[in-house]
Every structure is written in C-alpha cells, then in structure tokens.
C-alpha cells in the first residue's frame, strides 16, 4: 500500500514537457447558433461553409499562421540587450518557409508555408496525411485553421476510398457506354430488380418532371425549391418507387437487354 | 429625385452644429438680411429647439390663463394668453404689447388698406405673472393676486384636455392649487366616433390556451408581407447554415468501438465472500478510529 506521501514523478526543477498552446486556447470563439427547420429565418443566409468549424477559431494576431502549418508557433517578442545592458525591443518570427508537401491520400502536392519544426514532425509521423489526421488534442491545437481544412479534405477522401466501388460499366439502349450506379433496385409493380444507370441527382431531376406534371394535373404548383425541401432525402429505391407510381418508363434508364 | 435625397444633409449649414462663439455672426446676419416685418420679435437662441412644447410643465401658462404684465411699456395690464409662439413666446390679447411694422404690398392680406400694420408682440415668461383668486385667511374674502412663481407636483386626468395633467400650485405652498384654464371645447366632426361607441367592449378573451381568432383570419389582422416577417427556415436553408461534420479518424472509430464494447460487458458481480471481506475491513477501521477518539478524550 502507498504511504501518506507518494509521487508519480520524481522531483525535477524543469517544468513538464509539452507545449501549452496559450495563444491557441485563450482565443474567444463565438458560439455557433443552431438552426432547425421551422425556426425564424436569420437576416442573412450565407453560402454554405465548406469546412467544419475549427474549435479554436482563427488567430487575430500574426494572421499568417491561419494560412499555413505553423505548429502553434507565433511571433514572439523580447529585448535585444547590448553589451552595456541597454535594452531595445525586438521580435522573432517563426522559421517558416514555403514548401510543397505531397499528400498521398489526395494525390497532389499542397503548397503552403510550413515551419521547420512542423516539417520535422511531418517526417516523424510518416507523411503529411498522418500528421494531419492524428487524433491527439495537442495536434488539433497546432494544426490551426489551415491544417484543419486539410484534415477535412484528407479524411473525406479516406472515407470515399473506404467505400466499395459499386458502379460498373454497361451498354445503354442507344448503344453508348453507361454506368450502373444502383444495381438490383426492387420496385413494387415492376418485375425483377432494376439496374439504374442514373445517379441520384439525375434521378431526382426525372422525379421533378414527373412530380410537377402530377401536381399541375391537381391544380397545384411546385417549384424547384419546394421539391428540393420535400424530396432531397429520398433514397434511390424510394425515388424509383415514386417514379413507378407515376407510370415512369424505366427502359430509358436501365441497361439494354442483351 | 435630387431634391428628395438627404445625401447632402451632412454638409448643409446647421446652426445647431456651429460653435457658440461663432453664433453672434449668424445672428447678425439673420437680423440684417430679414426685413422688419419678418424679423422675429423675440431673442432667438439658435442652438435651442424653438418649437412650442406640448408638455404643460414646459409651457407653464396655457391659453386662457390671466396674466399681469410686469415688464415693458404695458406694465400693469392684465391680459389673457391667446396663443404660444416659437422660442417660448406668449401672444396676449389686445391689452398686451404690440408693434407696428411696414409691410410691402405683395405681402398684404385680404382687406388690408394700409402699409402700416399692428401686430401683437410676443412676451416671454419673465415679463408676465400668473393671476389667480385666493381666499384671505383673515377676512375669508376672495381676492385676486399675482403669483410670483408656480411649481408642478403630481398628476390627474383632465376630462377637458383629455390627458394626464400636472397639478399647478403656488411655489412653496402646496395647498394653493391654481387650476388650469378650461380649453375651448372642440365640436365633433362628421367623421368622429362617439365616446360610448369607442368605449364599448366587444371582445372578450375566453381562453388563454386557444386563440379565438381563426388562423385563416390572422392574415387580415396582421400584415402578411411585413418586412419584419422573415418566414421560417426550410431544410435547404438549414443545410446552408450548418457547416459539415469532420469525418471520424480510424483511431477515433476504434476508440468509440472499444468504449461501446466495454459498455456492453456485464458489470463485475460482488460475491458474498467479497462482501464479508470488505465488511470485515471496514469494521476493523471503525474500531481503530473509535479507539483513537477515546485516547484523545482521555488527554
């Protein structure tokens, strides 16, 4: 059993190893408002943000660090002391250089400003991708907004790559080459599973035309926005099911019968 | 449309923005450029807002009040206030001061026969004193007196003015309330609505939970296309307002799977043997603590 006094570490005059990221964690980041369907519209609706929010926000000073891999280092200041002991203010910039780093996952070079220290870390972690996708919170802090954006691109690409390729080539009715995007789609009222040679977006376009015709017959109006709100979340099978209910001719979007 | 824009408003001469030490120049300019029949009779403070206030406290004396002139050529005359003018002026009745000016022919009014016209001259607050009737303490007779100054305290609803009015009393003597003069009653016009019709209550709230007004009728009551109504968010708009999620890394996925697996594991069961052992240890500790306490008490 342990006695009244116990130390997990031995005595040491130096502080614990590791950066504190004081400039990163002390930033004040505005809380993002959550919006739900049916809430009152805000005054301005911006274009969709393409990358996720970076938890630590952007740096307001030494803004160059927001546009490169600086590993959490910022401009520092201190005194230049002469032989006579006179002090004059000076500063030290991070040792940053413009480099093109190869991303194995994205299959392209990424040109950005990167500090010598981060270059070393990238080498240690075995490439840019590994550097970017490390899960430790210290790594997330040192990535900065630019690194966070790259991390999103890499992870998205990895996710895409992990999915099995379900598209296969086929011959269409008019003799041209096409791709089967959804195979074996079962639709009530139609014999046998269908191989659909249209992607989701084009399938939705087909449904829009059919749906609009149907609504017009009922004396109702439907615009693209309403359609999008109502049908955007349908799966390929559900879209085909709806098309079938309107008597859609599937021969034009299925491979030619051999 | 240039005459409708307010773009040049900032560069226009605004006397309120002129510093005080430069004002005399503009006052002189105004005096010299205006002919006598247009020139204001009162001393005008160009910095102040000269509009006639609506607050009876600021007006001090209302139309119909009897006042004594204490300064100027007509000192000692008792007049009635006939109207208020800009920059804190009171126009009195025919007993009040007046001025004679020469008016050019193009400004003549209908029926005018002479170039020389007499106008009533406005007086300021310090030139008049309010006149009221009070009862003498000794003889109990009513006598007419001029009041040095008045003050305002408290409010009441005045039926004739149809608004909240302050009590006006002799300065320093709250008992001597001087009533406001009665305004000339306004006659109802052809488009007026009768008071009783207005006051008649026709709508009663029957339920706090349910709205009596049918939802279809709301558009006719509230502005349907008001600029303040921004509408409700749709799915597409919510998507535009929401940033994408960061995909999970393999490490994170493995960690979450492990955590989930741990949650699924059954909790460790404590057998009777374990319970007995733990109980024994606790009992031993308790006995030790009690013994220590007894030793302390002996000391």
Coordinates of C-alpha atoms in Angstrom, one line a residue, chain A residues 65-197:
Chain A
X65 CA -0.4 31.4 -39.1
X66 CA -4.1 30.9 -40.2
X67 CA -2.8 30.3 -43.7
X68 CA -0.1 27.7 -43.2
X69 CA 1.2 24.9 -41.0
X70 CA 2.9 26.8 -38.1
X71 CA 2.5 24.1 -35.5
X72 CA 1.1 26.6 -32.9
X73 CA 4.1 28.9 -33.1
X74 CA 3.6 32.6 -33.3
X75 CA 5.7 35.8 -33.4
X76 CA 7.5 36.3 -30.1
X77 CA 9.0 39.5 -28.7
X78 CA 11.7 40.3 -26.2
X79 CA 14.7 42.6 -25.7
X80 CA 17.9 42.9 -27.6
X81 CA 20.5 43.6 -24.9
X82 CA 23.7 45.4 -25.8
X83 CA 27.0 44.9 -24.1
X84 CA 26.2 48.0 -22.0
X85 CA 23.0 46.4 -20.9
X86 CA 20.7 48.7 -22.9
X87 CA 17.5 47.1 -23.9
X88 CA 15.7 47.6 -27.2
X89 CA 12.6 45.8 -28.3
X90 CA 12.8 43.1 -31.0
X91 CA 10.8 40.2 -32.2
X92 CA 11.4 36.7 -33.5
X93 CA 9.4 35.3 -36.4
X94 CA 8.7 31.5 -36.7
X95 CA 11.2 29.8 -39.0
X96 CA 8.6 29.3 -41.8
X97 CA 9.2 28.5 -45.4
X98 CA 7.1 28.0 -48.5
X99 CA 7.0 24.3 -49.3
X100 CA 5.0 21.9 -51.5
X101 CA 4.1 18.8 -49.4
X102 CA 2.9 15.7 -51.1
X103 CA -0.4 14.2 -49.9
X104 CA -0.6 10.5 -50.6
X105 CA -4.3 10.4 -50.0
X106 CA -5.2 13.5 -52.1
X107 CA -2.7 12.6 -54.7
X108 CA -1.5 16.1 -55.1
X109 CA 1.1 18.5 -53.7
X110 CA 0.0 21.1 -51.2
X111 CA 1.9 24.4 -51.3
X112 CA 1.8 26.3 -48.1
X113 CA 4.0 28.0 -45.6
X114 CA 5.4 25.5 -43.1
X115 CA 7.7 25.9 -40.2
X116 CA 10.9 23.8 -39.9
X117 CA 9.6 22.3 -36.7
X118 CA 6.4 21.1 -38.4
X119 CA 8.4 19.7 -41.3
X120 CA 10.3 17.6 -38.8
X121 CA 7.1 16.4 -37.2
X122 CA 5.7 15.5 -40.6
X123 CA 8.8 13.5 -41.3
X124 CA 8.5 11.7 -38.0
X125 CA 4.8 10.9 -38.4
X126 CA 5.4 9.5 -41.8
X127 CA 3.9 12.0 -44.2
X128 CA 1.5 14.9 -44.3
X129 CA -1.6 12.8 -44.1
X130 CA -0.5 11.1 -40.9
X131 CA 0.4 14.4 -39.5
X132 CA -3.0 15.9 -40.3
X133 CA -5.2 13.0 -39.0
X134 CA -3.6 12.4 -35.7
X135 CA -6.3 12.4 -33.0
X136 CA -4.4 13.9 -30.0
X137 CA -5.8 17.2 -28.8
X138 CA -2.4 18.9 -28.9
X139 CA -2.2 18.1 -32.6
X140 CA -5.6 19.6 -33.2
X141 CA -4.4 22.7 -31.4
X142 CA -1.3 23.0 -33.5
X143 CA -3.0 22.4 -36.9
X144 CA -4.6 25.8 -37.0
X145 CA -7.5 26.7 -39.4
X146 CA -5.4 25.7 -42.5
X147 CA -4.4 22.4 -41.1
X148 CA -8.0 21.7 -40.0
X149 CA -9.1 22.3 -43.6
X150 CA -6.5 19.9 -45.0
X151 CA -7.5 17.4 -42.4
X152 CA -11.1 17.6 -43.5
X153 CA -10.1 17.0 -47.2
X154 CA -7.9 14.1 -46.3
X155 CA -10.5 12.4 -44.0
X156 CA -13.2 12.9 -46.6
X157 CA -11.1 11.4 -49.3
X158 CA -10.3 8.5 -47.0
X159 CA -13.9 7.9 -46.3
X160 CA -14.7 7.9 -50.0
X161 CA -11.9 5.5 -50.7
X162 CA -13.1 3.1 -48.0
X163 CA -16.5 2.7 -49.7
X164 CA -16.6 -0.1 -52.2
X165 CA -17.0 1.0 -55.8
X166 CA -20.5 -0.2 -56.7
X167 CA -20.6 1.3 -60.2
X168 CA -20.0 -0.8 -63.2
X169 CA -20.0 -0.2 -66.9
X170 CA -22.8 -1.3 -69.2
X171 CA -24.3 -0.7 -72.6
X172 CA -27.2 1.6 -72.8
X173 CA -30.2 1.3 -75.1
X174 CA -28.8 3.6 -77.7
X175 CA -25.6 1.6 -77.9
X176 CA -23.4 4.1 -75.9
X177 CA -21.5 3.1 -72.8
X178 CA -23.0 3.9 -69.4
X179 CA -22.5 3.2 -65.7
X180 CA -24.8 1.3 -63.3
X181 CA -25.0 3.4 -60.2
X182 CA -27.6 1.4 -58.3
X183 CA -27.9 -2.3 -59.1
X184 CA -30.7 -4.6 -58.0
X185 CA -33.3 -1.9 -57.1
X186 CA -36.6 -3.6 -56.2
X187 CA -39.6 -1.6 -57.2
X188 CA -43.2 -2.7 -56.4
X189 CA -45.2 -3.2 -59.6
X190 CA -42.2 -3.9 -61.8
X191 CA -40.9 -7.3 -62.5
X192 CA -37.4 -8.1 -61.4
X193 CA -34.7 -5.9 -59.8
X194 CA -33.6 -2.8 -61.8
X195 CA -30.1 -1.7 -62.6
X196 CA -30.3 2.1 -62.7
X197 CA -27.8 4.0 -64.9

